[in-house]
Structures are given as structure tokens and as C-alpha cells.
Short mmCIF file of C-alpha atoms in Angstrom, two decimals:
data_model
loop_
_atom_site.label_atom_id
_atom_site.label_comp_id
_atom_site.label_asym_id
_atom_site.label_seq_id
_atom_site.Cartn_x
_atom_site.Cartn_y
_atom_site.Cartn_z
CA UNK X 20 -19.56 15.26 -19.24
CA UNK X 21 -20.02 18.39 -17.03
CA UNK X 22 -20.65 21.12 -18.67
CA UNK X 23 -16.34 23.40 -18.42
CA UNK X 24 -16.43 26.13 -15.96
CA UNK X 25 -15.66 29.87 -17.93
CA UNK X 26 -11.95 30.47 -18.09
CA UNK X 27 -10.99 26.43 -17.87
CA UNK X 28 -9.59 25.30 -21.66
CA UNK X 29 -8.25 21.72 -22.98
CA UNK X 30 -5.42 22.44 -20.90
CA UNK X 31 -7.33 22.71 -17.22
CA UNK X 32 -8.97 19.29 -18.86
CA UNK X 33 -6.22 17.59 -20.04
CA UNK X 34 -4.20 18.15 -16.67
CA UNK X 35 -7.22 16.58 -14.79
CA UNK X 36 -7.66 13.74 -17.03
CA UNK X 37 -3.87 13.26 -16.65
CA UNK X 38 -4.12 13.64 -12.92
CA UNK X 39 -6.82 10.59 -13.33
CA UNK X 40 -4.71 8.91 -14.97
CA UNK X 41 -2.45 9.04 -12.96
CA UNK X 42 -3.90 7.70 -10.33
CA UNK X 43 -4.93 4.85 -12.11
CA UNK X 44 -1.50 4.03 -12.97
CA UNK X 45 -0.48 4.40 -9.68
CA UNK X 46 -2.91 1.56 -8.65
CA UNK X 47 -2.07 -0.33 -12.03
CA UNK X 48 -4.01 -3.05 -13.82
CA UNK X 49 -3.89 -5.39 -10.91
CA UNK X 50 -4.34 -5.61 -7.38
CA UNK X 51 -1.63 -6.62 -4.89
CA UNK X 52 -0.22 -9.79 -5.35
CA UNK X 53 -1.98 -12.76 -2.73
CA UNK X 54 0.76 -13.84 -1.09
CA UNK X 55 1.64 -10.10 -0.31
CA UNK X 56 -1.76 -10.02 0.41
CA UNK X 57 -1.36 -13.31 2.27
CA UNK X 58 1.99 -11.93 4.55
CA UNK X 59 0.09 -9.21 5.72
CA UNK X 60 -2.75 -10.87 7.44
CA UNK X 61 -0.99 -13.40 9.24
CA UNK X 62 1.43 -10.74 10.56
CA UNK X 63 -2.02 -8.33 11.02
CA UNK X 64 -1.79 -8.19 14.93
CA UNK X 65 2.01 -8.22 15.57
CA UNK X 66 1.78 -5.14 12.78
CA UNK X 67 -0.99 -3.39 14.44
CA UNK X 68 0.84 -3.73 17.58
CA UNK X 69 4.19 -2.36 16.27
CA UNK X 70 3.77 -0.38 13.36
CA UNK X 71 5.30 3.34 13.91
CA UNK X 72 3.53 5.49 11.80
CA UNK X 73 5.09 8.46 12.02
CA UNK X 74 7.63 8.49 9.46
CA UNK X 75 6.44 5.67 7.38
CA UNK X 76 3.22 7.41 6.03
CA UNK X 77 5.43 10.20 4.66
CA UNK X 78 7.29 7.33 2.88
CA UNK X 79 4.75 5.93 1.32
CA UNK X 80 2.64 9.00 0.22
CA UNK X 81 6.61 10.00 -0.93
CA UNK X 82 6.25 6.49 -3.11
CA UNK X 83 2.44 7.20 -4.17
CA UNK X 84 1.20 4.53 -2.25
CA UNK X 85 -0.93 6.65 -0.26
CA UNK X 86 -2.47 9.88 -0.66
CA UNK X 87 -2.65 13.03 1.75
CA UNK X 88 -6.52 12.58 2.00
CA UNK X 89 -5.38 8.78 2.93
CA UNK X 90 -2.69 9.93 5.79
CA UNK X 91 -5.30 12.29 7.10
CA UNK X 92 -8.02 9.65 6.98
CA UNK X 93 -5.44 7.36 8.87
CA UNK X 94 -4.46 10.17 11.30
CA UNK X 95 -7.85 10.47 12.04
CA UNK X 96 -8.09 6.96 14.00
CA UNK X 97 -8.20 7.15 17.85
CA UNK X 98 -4.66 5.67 19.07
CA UNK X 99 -1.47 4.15 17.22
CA UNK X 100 -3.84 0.90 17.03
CA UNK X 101 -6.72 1.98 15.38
CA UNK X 102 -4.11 4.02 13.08
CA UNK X 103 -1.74 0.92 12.13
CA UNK X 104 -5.49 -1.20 11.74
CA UNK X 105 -6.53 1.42 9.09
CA UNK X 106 -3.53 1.64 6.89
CA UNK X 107 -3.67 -2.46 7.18
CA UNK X 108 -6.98 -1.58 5.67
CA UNK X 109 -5.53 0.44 2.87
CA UNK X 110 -2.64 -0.97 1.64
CA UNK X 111 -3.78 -4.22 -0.19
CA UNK X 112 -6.08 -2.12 -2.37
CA UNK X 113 -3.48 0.14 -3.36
CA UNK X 114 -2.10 -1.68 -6.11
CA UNK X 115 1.23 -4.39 -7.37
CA UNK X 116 3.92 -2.13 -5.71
CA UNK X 117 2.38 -0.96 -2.14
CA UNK X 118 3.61 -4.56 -0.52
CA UNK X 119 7.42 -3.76 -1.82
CA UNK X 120 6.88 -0.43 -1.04
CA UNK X 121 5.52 -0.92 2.31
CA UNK X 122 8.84 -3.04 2.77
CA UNK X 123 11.04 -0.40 1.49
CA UNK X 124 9.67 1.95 3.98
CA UNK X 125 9.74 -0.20 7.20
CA UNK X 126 13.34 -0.79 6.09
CA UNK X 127 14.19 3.39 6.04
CA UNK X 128 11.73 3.80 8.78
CA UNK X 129 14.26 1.55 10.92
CA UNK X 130 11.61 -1.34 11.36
CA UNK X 131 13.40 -3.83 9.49
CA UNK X 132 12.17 -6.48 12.44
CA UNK X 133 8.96 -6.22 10.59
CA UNK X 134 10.10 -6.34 7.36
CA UNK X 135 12.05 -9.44 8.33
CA UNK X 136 9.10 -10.85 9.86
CA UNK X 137 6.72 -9.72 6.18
CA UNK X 138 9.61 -11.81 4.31
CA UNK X 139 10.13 -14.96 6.40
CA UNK X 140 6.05 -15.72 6.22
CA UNK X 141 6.18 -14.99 2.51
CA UNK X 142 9.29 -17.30 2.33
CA UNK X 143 6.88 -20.16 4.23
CA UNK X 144 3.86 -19.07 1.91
CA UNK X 145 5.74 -19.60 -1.34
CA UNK X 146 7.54 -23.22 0.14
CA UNK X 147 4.02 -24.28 1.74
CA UNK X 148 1.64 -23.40 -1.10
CA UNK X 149 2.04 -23.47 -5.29
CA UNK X 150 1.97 -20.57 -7.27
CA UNK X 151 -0.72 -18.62 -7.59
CA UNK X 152 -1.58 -17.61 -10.96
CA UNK X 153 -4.37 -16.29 -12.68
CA UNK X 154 -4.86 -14.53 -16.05
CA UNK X 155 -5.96 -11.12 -13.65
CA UNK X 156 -2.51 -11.92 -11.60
CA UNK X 157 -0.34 -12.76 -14.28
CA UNK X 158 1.13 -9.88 -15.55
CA UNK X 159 1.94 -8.28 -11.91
#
């Protein structure tokens, strides 16, 4: 471990180690569920073509989904394309709760045509295809 900077105690410690641990809660145990996963790539076009990003980013950093670093890093991106691609990117990697999350927010965002759209291919996923379980999926 580093060696503590002069004037930072156990409590400048403990609130970064809770701050880590945070985060690591925030992403939980497992990843995003596959036929979240699933949903989103066969709706990745119509999404990147759609998406309004505006409002929805503030959602989901709101719901700790994203981070500011990740909205900048999105912002970044050359056009609302490039911009929708990236956060297509992001969100399967950011944990259990980012797909009902994501929903949540196209539904407050007033993009419910999306959310619609998300649901109806999971609905064909989950008739088409068995379960999915593993022991790393299990306890999502």
C-alpha cells in the first residue's frame, strides 16, 4: 500500500476504501443479465439511431449507472451516433441493474417506443430460448 500523504488519517482512508466499495457494489457480483444483454444488441442500430441522450445520461449517472468521467467520455464522441454507440458500449458492463435502469430512464426520458421495443425482443428471447442459468448468473 502507498505510503498516506501527511495530514490524511484512517478517516481520509476509510472514506476512499468506502468510495471503492462503493463502486463495486454499484457494479455488484455479476454482470448484466444475457438476455438484457441479448435485447440490446438486436435493437443496437434502431438504438444508435434513436437514442436521445440528453436527458437520459443525467438519469442514469442520477441511478449510478454511469459515472461523470463516463458522461464526459460519452460526450466526447463526434455526433449523436457515435455518442448513443458508446454508451451501447458501456452499459452491459455496468452491472445486474443498468438494463432496468436503462428502461426506467427511456421511460422518464419520454422514449418509451424504445423501451417497448427493449421489452417485446426480451419477451421473444425468453419464449424462443430456455433459461439461462449459470452458477455466475444465478444469484442476479
Amino acid at each position: 500500500m502507498a505510503t498516506p500523504i501527511a495530514g490524511s488519517g484512517p478517516a481520509f482512508q476509510q472514506k476512499g476504501l468506502m468510495a471503492a466499495d462503493r463502486g463495486r457494489r454499484i457494479l455488484g457480483v455479476c454482470g448484466m443479465h444475457p438476455d438484457h444483454q441479448e435485447a440490446l444488441k438486436k435493437n443496437r442500430v434502431v438504438l444508435a439511431q434513436q437514442l436521445l441522450l440528453g436527458e437520459l445520461l443525467e438519469h442514469l449517472l442520477e441511478k449510478d449507472i454511469i459515472t461523470l468521467e463516463m458522461r464526459e467520455h460519452i460526450q466526447a464522441k463526434v455526433g449523436s451516433f457515435g455518442q448513443n454507440v458508446e454508451l451501447l458500449n458501456l452499459l452491459p458492463k455496468r452491472g445486474p441493474q443498468a438494463f432496468d435502469a436503462f428502461c426506467a430512464a427511456l421511460r422518464e426520458t419520454k422514449q418509451s417506443h424504445l423501451e417497448d421495443l427493449l421489452h417485446t425482443t426480451l419477451s421473444h428471447l425468453r419464449q424462443a430460448l430456455p433459461p439461462v442459468w449459470s452458477p455466475r448468473h444465478g444469484g442476479c
